Amino acid sequence: MSRVYNFSPGPAALPLPVLEQARAELLNWQGRGLSVMECSHRGRPFAELAEQSERDLRALLSIPDDYAVLFMQGGATLQFAAIPMTLARPGQSVDYLITEHWGKKAASEAARLRPLRVVADGAALGYRSVPAPQEWDAGADAAYLHYTANETLHGLEIDPPPDADYAPLVCDMSSTLLSRPVPVERFGLIYACAQKNIGPAGVTVVIISPDLLRRVPEDTPLALNYRKIAVAGSMLNTPATFPWYVASLVFRWVAAQGGVQALAERNRRKAQLLYDYIDGSDFYANRVDCRWRSWMNVPFTLADPALEARFLEMSERQGLHGLKGHRAVGGMRASIYNAMPEAGVRALVSFMKEFERAA
Ligand code: PMP
C-alpha cells in the first residue's frame, strides 16, 4: 500500500525512515530478542536510550547545560496545570498572552489555580496578529509570562519570542519545537507535547531553567514535581517508553537532516509555497497577517464553503490526508510539520489549482 501525504495536525506524520527503523527493530531491539516496549525502564539498555536522547535533544536545540530536560506524560494539557501549581505561589498572579484557542485553554486552567492576568488578548485584532508588548497590561509581580508559540488551529506563530523580560517566559511550543532554532536561554520553561514534531503522543518534553526548578514546592505531587523528575532522569515512575524510543529516533533523523537550522529553511520554503499560492488566488484565503503566519499549520477557506465536502473527498482520494480544519474553526488546514516533504506541499498546491479550475 502506498502512503498518503498526511496533513493531520496531530498525531501527525512521522518521518518514514523513523517508522521503518521502528518496524525493523520492533520484535528484536538491539539483538536482545525482545521489543523495546517489553524492556524494563530500569535496565541499562533503556537508560542508555534515555540518556542519549536527552544528549541529542540538547545538541539540537543548544540547551544550556544547567537547564533540565524532562520527558513527562499527560500531554501539554497536564502542563497547563503543573505550571501555575508549581511555579507560582498560592495567591501570586500569573500573566498570560492570549493568541487564540490554546492560549485560552492554558489561561483558563491557570485561572482555576492562581490569580490570572491576561496581559493582552488578540481578540480585538480578530486574532490576525499579536498585540505589541508596549500595549500589554503586564504585572511586575507576575510569577511568569505564558504564551503559545504557535496556535495550531488558527495558524498564528510568534517568532522570535516577545520582547518582554519582566518575568520568566513560559512557552507552549507543542506545535513548533524542533521546527526552527529557539533561544532556549531566554526562557524559564518550554513545553511541547510530542505528537507534532517529536514523536507519537504520550511523551511531553519540558525544558526548565535552574531558577524555576528551585521554585517547585517540596510537597508537589510526584507526577508534577519537575525537580524530583529531573533528579530521577524522568524515571520517577514508568515513563512512556515506546513514544520516548520513537522520539529518540526522530531526534537522530532531525540531526541527519542538518538539524533545526536546515529544517527551518525547508519549513520556511514549504510554508511560502502554500501561502504564495493562496494569496495569488481569489478562490482560497488565509486570514492571518503575513507577519504572524505559521510555518507549521496553514488554515485556509474556500470562496464557497459549500464546496468544502467535495474538496475533502477529492483530496483524500488523491492521497492528501487530514486537510479538514478544526471543528472550532471550520475550513481547511494543512499541517506541514518537519516530516512533510516539500513534494507533499507541491502535490497539495497542484491539487488546489486543479480543484479551483474545475470549480
Ligand atoms: N497546545 C498546543 C499548541 C497544541 O497544539 C495542543 C494539541 N493539539 C495542545 C496544547 C494540547 O496537547 P495535548 O493533547 O497533548 O494535551
Coordinates of C-alpha atoms and ligand atoms in Angstrom, one line a residue, residues 74-78 80 102 148 150 152 172 174-175 193 195-196, ligand 1:
G74 CA 0.0 13.9 30.4
G75 CA 0.4 15.9 27.3
A76 CA 0.6 19.7 27.1
T77 CA -2.7 19.7 29.0
L78 CA -1.0 18.5 32.2
F80 CA -1.3 23.8 31.7
W102 CA -4.6 27.1 23.0
T148 CA 1.6 29.9 22.9
N150 CA 2.1 28.5 17.6
T152 CA -2.2 25.1 15.9
D172 CA 3.8 26.2 24.9
S174 CA 3.7 22.0 21.2
S175 CA 3.4 22.6 17.5
C193 CA 3.6 17.5 23.5
Q195 CA 2.6 14.3 18.5
K196 CA 3.6 17.0 16.0
Ligands
PMP1 N1 -1.0 23.2 22.9 C1 -1.0 23.2 21.6 C2 -0.4 24.4 20.9 C3 -1.5 22.1 20.9 O1 -1.5 22.1 19.5 C4 -2.0 21.0 21.6 C5 -2.6 19.8 20.9 N2 -3.0 20.0 19.6 C6 -2.1 21.1 23.0 C7 -1.6 22.2 23.6 C8 -2.7 20.0 23.8 O2 -1.9 18.9 23.8 P1 -2.3 17.5 24.5 O3 -3.5 17.0 23.7 O4 -1.1 16.7 24.3 O5 -2.6 17.8 25.9

